[in-house]
GROMACS .gro file of C-alpha atoms in nm:
model
  257
    1VAL     CA    1   7.658  24.900  17.158
    2SER     CA    2   8.000  24.994  16.970
    3ARG     CA    3   8.119  24.691  17.033
    4GLN     CA    4   7.783  24.434  16.949
    5ARG     CA    5   7.782  24.661  16.636
    6ASP     CA    6   8.176  24.611  16.549
    7GLN     CA    7   8.091  24.221  16.664
    8PHE     CA    8   7.803  24.161  16.392
    9LEU     CA    9   7.990  24.372  16.089
   10GLY     CA   10   8.344  24.153  16.179
   11PRO     CA   11   8.713  24.271  16.198
   12THR     CA   12   8.853  24.555  16.014
   13GLY     CA   13   9.191  24.741  15.974
   14ARG     CA   14   9.399  24.585  16.246
   15ARG     CA   15   9.214  24.264  16.386
   16LEU     CA   16   9.175  24.172  16.065
   17GLN     CA   17   9.563  24.191  15.989
   18ASP     CA   18   9.620  23.949  16.311
   19TYR     CA   19   9.351  23.698  16.203
   20LEU     CA   20   9.544  23.651  15.882
   21VAL     CA   21   9.839  23.621  16.060
   22LEU     CA   22   9.672  23.384  16.328
   23SER     CA   23   9.551  23.159  16.053
   24ALA     CA   24   9.879  23.101  15.883
   25LEU     CA   25  10.055  23.010  16.225
   26THR     CA   26   9.777  22.769  16.273
   27MET     CA   27   9.804  22.631  15.933
   28GLY     CA   28  10.218  22.603  15.961
   29GLY     CA   29  10.235  22.414  16.240
   30MET     CA   30   9.975  22.180  16.128
   31TYR     CA   31  10.091  22.133  15.795
   32PHE     CA   32  10.453  22.103  15.883
   33THR     CA   33  10.377  21.859  16.146
   34ASN     CA   34  10.216  21.638  15.910
   35TRP     CA   35  10.447  21.695  15.598
   36SER     CA   36  10.731  21.575  15.896
   37LEU     CA   37  10.570  21.212  15.900
   38ALA     CA   38  10.677  21.108  15.542
   39TYR     CA   39  11.021  21.116  15.699
   40LEU     CA   40  10.972  21.070  16.042
   41ASN     CA   41  10.769  20.761  16.265
   42TYR     CA   42  10.511  20.836  16.514
   43THR     CA   43  10.731  20.764  16.776
   44THR     CA   44  10.941  21.059  16.682
   45ARG     CA   45  10.669  21.278  16.620
   46ILE     CA   46  10.533  21.190  16.999
   47VAL     CA   47  10.852  21.266  17.162
   48PHE     CA   48  10.886  21.645  16.939
   49LYS     CA   49  10.531  21.706  17.023
   50SER     CA   50  10.541  21.668  17.393
   51SER     CA   51  10.842  21.927  17.390
   52LYS     CA   52  10.579  22.202  17.275
   53VAL     CA   53  10.558  22.335  17.618
   54VAL     CA   54  10.927  22.475  17.640
   55PRO     CA   55  10.917  22.663  17.297
   56THR     CA   56  10.608  22.779  17.434
   57MET     CA   57  10.768  22.920  17.742
   58ILE     CA   58  11.062  23.076  17.524
   59PHE     CA   59  10.830  23.244  17.267
   60GLY     CA   60  10.630  23.362  17.554
   61THR     CA   61  10.931  23.550  17.675
   62VAL     CA   62  10.991  23.699  17.328
   63VAL     CA   63  10.647  23.758  17.254
   64GLN     CA   64  10.510  23.907  17.562
   65GLY     CA   65  10.794  23.939  17.761
   66ARG     CA   66  10.742  23.691  18.025
   67ARG     CA   67  10.990  23.611  18.246
   68TYR     CA   68  11.027  23.182  18.357
   69THR     CA   69  11.269  23.076  18.641
   70VAL     CA   70  11.494  22.813  18.588
   71GLY     CA   71  11.291  22.597  18.803
   72GLU     CA   72  11.030  22.602  18.609
   73TYR     CA   73  11.239  22.507  18.312
   74LEU     CA   74  11.332  22.254  18.457
   75ALA     CA   75  10.995  22.118  18.546
   76ALA     CA   76  10.915  22.165  18.216
   77ALA     CA   77  11.190  21.970  18.074
   78VAL     CA   78  11.094  21.689  18.358
   79LEU     CA   79  10.741  21.683  18.227
   80ILE     CA   80  10.854  21.633  17.860
   81VAL     CA   81  11.070  21.359  17.991
   82GLY     CA   82  10.788  21.168  18.174
   83ILE     CA   83  10.534  21.228  17.880
   84SER     CA   84  10.807  21.105  17.578
   85LEU     CA   85  10.863  20.790  17.842
   86PHE     CA   86  10.462  20.741  17.888
   87THR     CA   87  10.363  20.756  17.549
   88LEU     CA   88  10.678  20.563  17.414
   89GLY     CA   89  10.523  20.298  17.618
   90ASP     CA   90  10.221  20.288  17.423
   91ALA     CA   91  10.423  20.338  17.052
   92GLN     CA   92  10.586  20.064  16.827
   93GLY     CA   93  10.930  20.098  16.777
   94TYR     CA   94  11.202  20.375  16.913
   95PRO     CA   95  11.249  20.690  16.687
   96ALA     CA   96  11.400  20.734  16.381
   97PHE     CA   97  11.540  21.083  16.309
   98HIS     CA   98  11.576  21.221  15.940
   99SER     CA   99  11.724  21.559  15.893
  100THR     CA  100  11.411  21.725  15.709
  101GLY     CA  101  11.201  21.550  15.900
  102ILE     CA  102  11.340  21.734  16.224
  103GLY     CA  103  11.313  22.075  16.005
  104LEU     CA  104  10.995  22.038  15.899
  105ILE     CA  105  10.864  21.912  16.288
  106THR     CA  106  11.071  22.180  16.422
  107LEU     CA  107  10.912  22.442  16.195
  108GLY     CA  108  10.566  22.282  16.336
  109LEU     CA  109  10.646  22.348  16.695
  110VAL     CA  110  10.797  22.722  16.657
  111CYS     CA  111  10.422  22.762  16.441
  112ASP     CA  112  10.256  22.660  16.754
  113ALA     CA  113  10.447  22.785  17.013
  114LEU     CA  114  10.382  23.111  16.810
  115THR     CA  115  10.031  23.039  16.785
  116SER     CA  116   9.945  23.033  17.163
  117ASN     CA  117  10.138  23.304  17.274
  118PHE     CA  118   9.993  23.542  16.962
  119GLU     CA  119   9.622  23.460  17.034
  120GLU     CA  120   9.697  23.546  17.415
  121LYS     CA  121   9.877  23.888  17.363
  122ARG     CA  122   9.674  23.970  17.047
  123PHE     CA  123   9.310  23.809  17.146
  124PHE     CA  124   9.252  23.775  17.489
  125ARG     CA  125   9.552  24.017  17.669
  126CYS     CA  126   9.451  24.319  17.514
  127VAL     CA  127   9.190  24.649  17.573
  128ASP     CA  128   8.942  24.483  17.352
  129PRO     CA  129   8.916  24.123  17.364
  130SER     CA  130   8.777  23.898  17.140
  131SER     CA  131   8.545  23.577  17.196
  132GLN     CA  132   8.720  23.266  17.184
  133ALA     CA  133   8.375  23.176  16.889
  134GLU     CA  134   8.472  23.486  16.728
  135VAL     CA  135   8.873  23.388  16.731
  136VAL     CA  136   8.765  23.028  16.636
  137MET     CA  137   8.525  23.143  16.340
  138TYR     CA  138   8.776  23.433  16.185
  139ALA     CA  139   9.115  23.166  16.214
  140SER     CA  140   8.899  22.882  16.070
  141PHE     CA  141   8.775  23.079  15.776
  142PHE     CA  142   9.100  23.213  15.650
  143GLY     CA  143   9.282  22.898  15.777
  144ALA     CA  144   9.048  22.696  15.499
  145ILE     CA  145   9.127  22.920  15.226
  146TYR     CA  146   9.522  22.920  15.300
  147GLY     CA  147   9.506  22.521  15.279
  148ALA     CA  148   9.253  22.540  15.004
  149VAL     CA  149   9.534  22.717  14.788
  150VAL     CA  150   9.806  22.498  14.959
  151LEU     CA  151   9.614  22.181  14.795
  152VAL     CA  152   9.580  22.338  14.462
  153TRP     CA  153   9.908  22.456  14.429
  154SER     CA  154  10.028  22.094  14.498
  155GLY     CA  155   9.808  21.914  14.393
  156GLU     CA  156   9.717  21.688  14.719
  157TRP     CA  157   9.369  21.785  14.660
  158GLN     CA  158   9.320  21.525  14.387
  159PRO     CA  159   9.471  21.191  14.553
  160ALA     CA  160   9.262  21.312  14.876
  161LEU     CA  161   8.948  21.344  14.688
  162GLU     CA  162   8.971  20.955  14.534
  163HIS     CA  163   9.068  20.821  14.846
  164SER     CA  164   8.740  20.965  14.996
  165ILE     CA  165   8.581  20.837  14.718
  166GLU     CA  166   8.732  20.522  14.638
  167GLN     CA  167   8.830  20.355  14.966
  168PRO     CA  168   8.509  20.438  15.155
  169MET     CA  169   8.520  20.358  15.540
  170GLY     CA  170   8.233  20.086  15.570
  171ARG     CA  171   8.004  19.832  15.372
  172GLY     CA  172   7.704  19.932  15.146
  173ALA     CA  173   7.518  20.234  15.131
  174VAL     CA  174   7.650  20.368  15.491
  175GLY     CA  175   8.005  20.293  15.318
  176ALA     CA  176   7.949  20.534  15.041
  177THR     CA  177   7.902  20.847  15.321
  178ALA     CA  178   8.124  20.670  15.550
  179ALA     CA  179   8.452  20.911  15.513
  180PRO     CA  180   8.287  21.264  15.428
  181MET     CA  181   8.059  21.161  15.776
  182LEU     CA  182   8.406  21.071  15.974
  183ILE     CA  183   8.575  21.388  15.844
  184ILE     CA  184   8.236  21.668  15.939
  185THR     CA  185   8.262  21.464  16.281
  186SER     CA  186   8.619  21.511  16.326
  187ALA     CA  187   8.581  21.876  16.209
  188VAL     CA  188   8.300  21.917  16.487
  189MET     CA  189   8.527  21.750  16.721
  190GLY     CA  190   8.788  21.945  16.630
  191TYR     CA  191   8.595  22.294  16.731
  192VAL     CA  192   8.463  22.182  17.004
  193SER     CA  193   8.869  22.131  17.111
  194VAL     CA  194   8.975  22.445  17.004
  195VAL     CA  195   8.721  22.613  17.170
  196PHE     CA  196   8.804  22.484  17.523
  197VAL     CA  197   9.194  22.557  17.406
  198LEU     CA  198   9.126  22.893  17.349
  199SER     CA  199   8.915  22.935  17.662
  200LEU     CA  200   9.200  22.718  17.845
  201ILE     CA  201   9.461  23.043  17.686
  202ASN     CA  202   9.223  23.290  17.758
  203ASN     CA  203   9.198  23.236  18.160
  204PHE     CA  204   9.508  23.036  18.243
  205GLY     CA  205   9.764  23.203  18.003
  206ALA     CA  206   9.958  22.990  17.682
  207THR     CA  207  10.220  22.767  17.856
  208ASN     CA  208   9.903  22.632  18.131
  209THR     CA  209   9.752  22.517  17.798
  210GLU     CA  210  10.002  22.394  17.682
  211ILE     CA  211  10.098  22.169  18.003
  212VAL     CA  212   9.714  22.077  18.002
  213LYS     CA  213   9.728  21.989  17.621
  214SER     CA  214  10.092  21.762  17.679
  215MET     CA  215   9.905  21.572  17.942
  216ARG     CA  216   9.573  21.476  17.717
  217LYS     CA  217   9.799  21.195  17.578
  218VAL     CA  218   9.855  21.025  17.937
  219LEU     CA  219   9.532  21.068  17.990
  220SER     CA  220   9.453  20.902  17.676
  221ILE     CA  221   9.657  20.579  17.768
  222CYS     CA  222   9.536  20.557  18.113
  223ILE     CA  223   9.189  20.489  17.978
  224SER     CA  224   9.337  20.285  17.695
  225PHE     CA  225   9.451  20.070  18.005
  226ILE     CA  226   9.044  19.997  18.139
  227LEU     CA  227   8.922  20.000  17.789
  228PHE     CA  228   9.189  19.784  17.617
  229PRO     CA  229   9.356  19.602  17.858
  230LYS     CA  230   9.772  19.513  17.805
  231PRO     CA  231  10.116  19.480  18.015
  232PHE     CA  232  10.224  19.731  18.218
  233ASP     CA  233  10.529  19.854  18.083
  234TRP     CA  234  10.831  20.025  18.329
  235LYS     CA  235  10.793  20.318  18.067
  236TYR     CA  236  10.445  20.395  18.224
  237LEU     CA  237  10.568  20.425  18.557
  238LEU     CA  238  10.865  20.630  18.552
  239GLY     CA  239  10.684  20.841  18.271
  240MET     CA  240  10.381  20.859  18.532
  241LEU     CA  241  10.596  20.960  18.780
  242ALA     CA  242  10.818  21.205  18.611
  243CYS     CA  243  10.464  21.370  18.532
  244ILE     CA  244  10.336  21.402  18.866
  245ILE     CA  245  10.699  21.543  19.005
  246SER     CA  246  10.689  21.817  18.754
  247LEU     CA  247  10.329  21.888  18.803
  248VAL     CA  248  10.387  21.925  19.138
  249VAL     CA  249  10.712  22.169  19.133
  250THR     CA  250  10.527  22.353  18.886
  251HIS     CA  251  10.233  22.426  19.114
  252MET     CA  252  10.439  22.502  19.427
  253ILE     CA  253  10.681  22.771  19.181
  254LYS     CA  254  10.359  22.908  19.088
  255LYS     CA  255  10.229  22.976  19.423
  256GLN     CA  256  10.599  23.135  19.533
  257LYS     CA  257  10.528  23.377  19.320
   0.00000   0.00000   0.00000
Protein backbone atom coordinates (compact mmCIF):
# COMPACT_ATOMS: atom_id res chain seq x y z
CA VAL A 1 0.00 0.00 0.00
CA SER A 2 2.82 2.36 0.90
CA ARG A 3 4.52 1.69 -2.45
CA GLN A 4 1.28 2.34 -4.38
CA ARG A 5 0.73 5.57 -2.45
CA ASP A 6 4.30 6.72 -3.21
CA GLN A 7 3.77 6.04 -6.91
CA PHE A 8 0.56 8.05 -6.89
CA LEU A 9 2.13 11.02 -5.14
CA GLY A 10 5.25 10.88 -7.31
CA PRO A 11 8.95 10.63 -6.45
CA THR A 12 10.31 12.53 -3.49
CA GLY A 13 13.69 13.15 -1.94
CA ARG A 14 16.54 11.10 -3.30
CA ARG A 15 14.50 9.47 -6.07
CA LEU A 16 13.52 12.91 -7.43
CA GLN A 17 17.19 13.90 -7.56
CA ASP A 18 17.91 10.70 -9.48
CA TYR A 19 15.31 11.61 -12.10
CA LEU A 20 16.83 15.06 -12.48
CA VAL A 21 20.26 13.51 -13.06
CA LEU A 22 18.85 10.89 -15.44
CA SER A 23 17.04 13.52 -17.51
CA ALA A 24 20.21 15.62 -17.76
CA LEU A 25 22.25 12.60 -18.92
CA THR A 26 19.61 11.53 -21.45
CA MET A 27 19.30 14.98 -22.94
CA GLY A 28 23.08 15.43 -22.94
CA GLY A 29 23.52 12.25 -24.96
CA MET A 30 21.05 13.36 -27.62
CA TYR A 31 22.09 17.02 -27.71
CA PHE A 32 25.86 16.47 -27.97
CA THR A 33 25.41 13.73 -30.58
CA ASN A 34 23.15 15.89 -32.78
CA TRP A 35 25.40 18.92 -32.26
CA SER A 36 28.40 16.90 -33.47
CA LEU A 37 26.70 16.47 -36.87
CA ALA A 38 27.51 20.12 -37.57
CA TYR A 39 31.16 19.02 -37.75
CA LEU A 40 31.02 15.30 -38.64
CA ASN A 41 29.35 13.48 -41.51
CA TYR A 42 26.77 10.74 -41.02
CA THR A 43 29.31 7.98 -41.68
CA THR A 44 31.51 9.15 -38.80
CA ARG A 45 28.48 9.29 -36.52
CA ILE A 46 27.68 5.66 -37.39
CA VAL A 47 31.19 4.51 -36.48
CA PHE A 48 31.12 6.27 -33.12
CA LYS A 49 27.58 5.26 -32.18
CA SER A 50 28.43 1.64 -33.01
CA SER A 51 31.16 1.71 -30.36
CA LYS A 52 28.83 2.64 -27.50
CA VAL A 53 29.01 -0.85 -25.98
CA VAL A 54 32.65 -0.33 -24.86
CA PRO A 55 32.08 2.87 -22.81
CA THR A 56 28.97 1.19 -21.39
CA MET A 57 31.16 -1.67 -20.15
CA ILE A 58 33.74 0.76 -18.76
CA PHE A 59 31.17 2.78 -16.86
CA GLY A 60 29.54 -0.46 -15.76
CA THR A 61 32.75 -1.09 -13.86
CA VAL A 62 32.95 2.47 -12.52
CA VAL A 63 29.28 2.94 -11.60
CA GLN A 64 28.21 -0.60 -10.70
CA GLY A 65 31.48 -2.31 -9.83
CA ARG A 66 31.14 -4.94 -12.55
CA ARG A 67 34.13 -6.81 -13.89
CA TYR A 68 34.61 -7.80 -17.52
CA THR A 69 37.20 -10.18 -18.87
CA VAL A 70 39.67 -9.42 -21.64
CA GLY A 71 37.69 -11.81 -23.83
CA GLU A 72 34.51 -9.78 -23.34
CA TYR A 73 36.28 -6.56 -24.32
CA LEU A 74 37.76 -8.27 -27.39
CA ALA A 75 34.33 -9.63 -28.35
CA ALA A 76 32.90 -6.10 -27.98
CA ALA A 77 35.70 -4.72 -30.18
CA VAL A 78 34.96 -7.30 -32.88
CA LEU A 79 31.26 -6.40 -32.66
CA ILE A 80 32.10 -2.72 -33.15
CA VAL A 81 34.22 -3.51 -36.20
CA GLY A 82 31.47 -5.71 -37.62
CA ILE A 83 28.69 -3.16 -37.14
CA SER A 84 30.89 -0.36 -38.51
CA LEU A 85 31.74 -2.37 -41.63
CA PHE A 86 28.13 -3.41 -42.12
CA THR A 87 26.75 0.11 -41.79
CA LEU A 88 29.57 1.70 -43.81
CA GLY A 89 28.54 -0.56 -46.67
CA ASP A 90 25.17 1.21 -46.58
CA ALA A 91 26.56 4.73 -46.15
CA GLN A 92 27.92 7.12 -48.73
CA GLY A 93 31.44 8.43 -48.28
CA TYR A 94 34.15 7.78 -45.72
CA PRO A 95 34.41 9.05 -42.15
CA ALA A 96 35.35 12.72 -41.83
CA PHE A 97 37.03 13.70 -38.57
CA HIS A 98 36.95 17.13 -36.92
CA SER A 99 38.36 17.78 -33.45
CA THR A 100 35.30 19.71 -32.22
CA GLY A 101 32.92 17.11 -33.62
CA ILE A 102 34.93 14.26 -32.10
CA GLY A 103 34.83 16.00 -28.72
CA LEU A 104 31.07 16.54 -28.90
CA ILE A 105 30.18 13.01 -29.96
CA THR A 106 32.53 11.62 -27.30
CA LEU A 107 30.62 13.61 -24.68
CA GLY A 108 27.41 12.20 -26.14
CA LEU A 109 28.73 8.64 -25.86
CA VAL A 110 29.81 9.22 -22.26
CA CYS A 111 26.35 10.55 -21.39
CA ASP A 112 24.68 7.58 -23.09
CA ALA A 113 26.92 5.06 -21.32
CA LEU A 114 26.32 6.72 -17.96
CA THR A 115 22.56 6.86 -18.61
CA SER A 116 22.06 3.11 -19.05
CA ASN A 117 24.25 2.21 -16.08
CA PHE A 118 22.65 4.88 -13.90
CA GLU A 119 19.17 3.61 -14.82
CA GLU A 120 20.08 0.06 -13.98
CA LYS A 121 21.68 0.88 -10.62
CA ARG A 122 19.37 3.58 -9.28
CA PHE A 123 15.99 2.44 -10.61
CA PHE A 124 16.10 -1.33 -11.22
CA ARG A 125 18.84 -2.85 -9.06
CA CYS A 126 17.67 -1.29 -5.82
CA VAL A 127 15.52 -2.17 -2.80
CA ASP A 128 12.49 -0.31 -4.17
CA PRO A 129 12.67 -0.65 -8.00
CA SER A 130 10.70 1.59 -10.33
CA SER A 131 8.51 0.53 -13.23
CA GLN A 132 9.58 1.27 -16.81
CA ALA A 133 6.55 3.55 -17.28
CA GLU A 134 7.49 5.59 -14.22
CA VAL A 135 11.08 6.07 -15.38
CA VAL A 136 9.97 7.12 -18.86
CA MET A 137 7.38 9.57 -17.53
CA TYR A 138 9.59 11.46 -15.10
CA ALA A 139 12.71 11.34 -17.27
CA SER A 140 10.71 12.71 -20.22
CA PHE A 141 9.03 15.38 -18.09
CA PHE A 142 12.24 16.82 -16.70
CA GLY A 143 14.01 16.28 -20.03
CA ALA A 144 11.35 18.38 -21.77
CA ILE A 145 11.99 21.20 -19.29
CA TYR A 146 15.75 20.99 -19.84
CA GLY A 147 15.20 20.95 -23.60
CA ALA A 148 12.90 23.97 -23.54
CA VAL A 149 15.46 25.95 -21.53
CA VAL A 150 18.26 25.08 -23.96
CA LEU A 151 16.11 25.87 -27.02
CA VAL A 152 15.14 29.28 -25.66
CA TRP A 153 18.66 30.06 -24.45
CA SER A 154 20.25 29.10 -27.80
CA GLY A 155 17.50 30.64 -29.92
CA GLU A 156 17.03 27.39 -31.83
CA TRP A 157 13.30 27.19 -31.16
CA GLN A 158 12.43 29.99 -33.61
CA PRO A 159 14.03 28.56 -36.80
CA ALA A 160 12.71 25.10 -35.88
CA LEU A 161 9.17 26.45 -35.55
CA GLU A 162 9.46 28.46 -38.76
CA HIS A 163 10.72 25.38 -40.64
CA SER A 164 7.74 23.31 -39.49
CA ILE A 165 5.30 26.03 -40.56
CA GLU A 166 6.91 27.13 -43.82
CA GLN A 167 7.99 23.72 -45.13
CA PRO A 168 5.24 21.22 -44.34
CA MET A 169 5.86 17.72 -45.68
CA GLY A 170 2.91 17.15 -47.97
CA ARG A 171 0.39 18.91 -50.18
CA GLY A 172 -2.87 20.72 -49.62
CA ALA A 173 -4.74 20.37 -46.35
CA VAL A 174 -2.75 17.29 -45.39
CA GLY A 175 0.53 19.11 -45.83
CA ALA A 176 -0.42 21.82 -43.33
CA THR A 177 -0.44 19.27 -40.53
CA ALA A 178 2.12 16.79 -41.85
CA ALA A 179 5.13 18.13 -39.92
CA PRO A 180 3.36 18.21 -36.52
CA MET A 181 1.91 14.76 -37.16
CA LEU A 182 5.34 13.41 -38.04
CA ILE A 183 6.72 14.87 -34.81
CA ILE A 184 3.89 13.30 -32.80
CA THR A 185 4.37 9.95 -34.56
CA SER A 186 8.09 10.09 -33.87
CA ALA A 187 7.41 10.84 -30.20
CA VAL A 188 5.01 7.91 -29.87
CA MET A 189 7.40 5.49 -31.56
CA GLY A 190 10.23 6.87 -29.45
CA TYR A 191 8.21 6.19 -26.30
CA VAL A 192 7.60 2.58 -27.34
CA SER A 193 11.29 2.16 -28.12
CA VAL A 194 12.38 3.59 -24.76
CA VAL A 195 9.99 1.30 -22.87
CA PHE A 196 11.50 -1.74 -24.59
CA VAL A 197 15.04 -0.47 -23.91
CA LEU A 198 14.27 0.03 -20.22
CA SER A 199 12.75 -3.43 -20.07
CA LEU A 200 15.98 -4.84 -21.52
CA ILE A 201 18.06 -2.93 -18.95
CA ASN A 202 15.81 -4.13 -16.15
CA ASN A 203 16.00 -7.80 -17.16
CA PHE A 204 19.39 -8.20 -18.84
CA GLY A 205 21.59 -5.26 -17.82
CA ALA A 206 23.03 -2.18 -19.50
CA THR A 207 25.78 -3.90 -21.51
CA ASN A 208 23.54 -6.56 -23.04
CA THR A 209 21.05 -3.81 -23.88
CA GLU A 210 23.70 -1.85 -25.76
CA ILE A 211 24.61 -4.96 -27.75
CA VAL A 212 20.97 -5.37 -28.78
CA LYS A 213 20.67 -1.66 -29.64
CA SER A 214 23.85 -1.83 -31.71
CA MET A 215 22.46 -4.75 -33.70
CA ARG A 216 19.35 -2.75 -34.63
CA LYS A 217 21.23 -1.02 -37.44
CA VAL A 218 22.33 -4.36 -38.87
CA LEU A 219 18.76 -5.66 -38.77
CA SER A 220 17.48 -2.48 -40.44
CA ILE A 221 19.94 -2.88 -43.32
CA CYS A 222 19.06 -6.59 -43.68
CA ILE A 223 15.38 -5.70 -43.99
CA SER A 224 16.26 -2.96 -46.50
CA PHE A 225 17.70 -5.63 -48.82
CA ILE A 226 14.23 -7.17 -49.00
CA LEU A 227 12.28 -3.92 -49.35
CA PHE A 228 14.79 -2.02 -51.51
CA PRO A 229 16.99 -4.41 -53.56
CA LYS A 230 20.56 -3.15 -53.95
CA PRO A 231 24.07 -4.45 -54.75
CA PHE A 232 25.72 -6.60 -52.10
CA ASP A 233 29.03 -5.08 -50.96
CA TRP A 234 31.95 -6.98 -49.39
CA LYS A 235 31.59 -4.82 -46.26
CA TYR A 236 28.21 -6.41 -45.57
CA LEU A 237 29.69 -9.92 -45.64
CA LEU A 238 32.70 -9.17 -43.43
CA GLY A 239 30.59 -7.05 -41.08
CA MET A 240 27.97 -9.75 -40.63
CA LEU A 241 30.65 -12.40 -40.09
CA ALA A 242 32.34 -10.27 -37.40
CA CYS A 243 29.00 -9.63 -35.67
CA ILE A 244 28.16 -13.35 -35.61
CA ILE A 245 31.61 -14.28 -34.24
CA SER A 246 31.33 -11.61 -31.54
CA LEU A 247 27.85 -12.69 -30.44
CA VAL A 248 28.85 -16.38 -30.32
CA VAL A 249 31.99 -15.62 -28.29
CA THR A 250 30.04 -13.36 -25.93
CA HIS A 251 27.42 -16.07 -25.38
CA MET A 252 30.11 -18.67 -24.66
CA ILE A 253 31.86 -16.39 -22.16
CA LYS A 254 28.62 -15.69 -20.32
CA LYS A 255 27.81 -19.41 -20.14
CA GLN A 256 31.21 -20.06 -18.57
CA LYS A 257 30.53 -17.38 -15.96
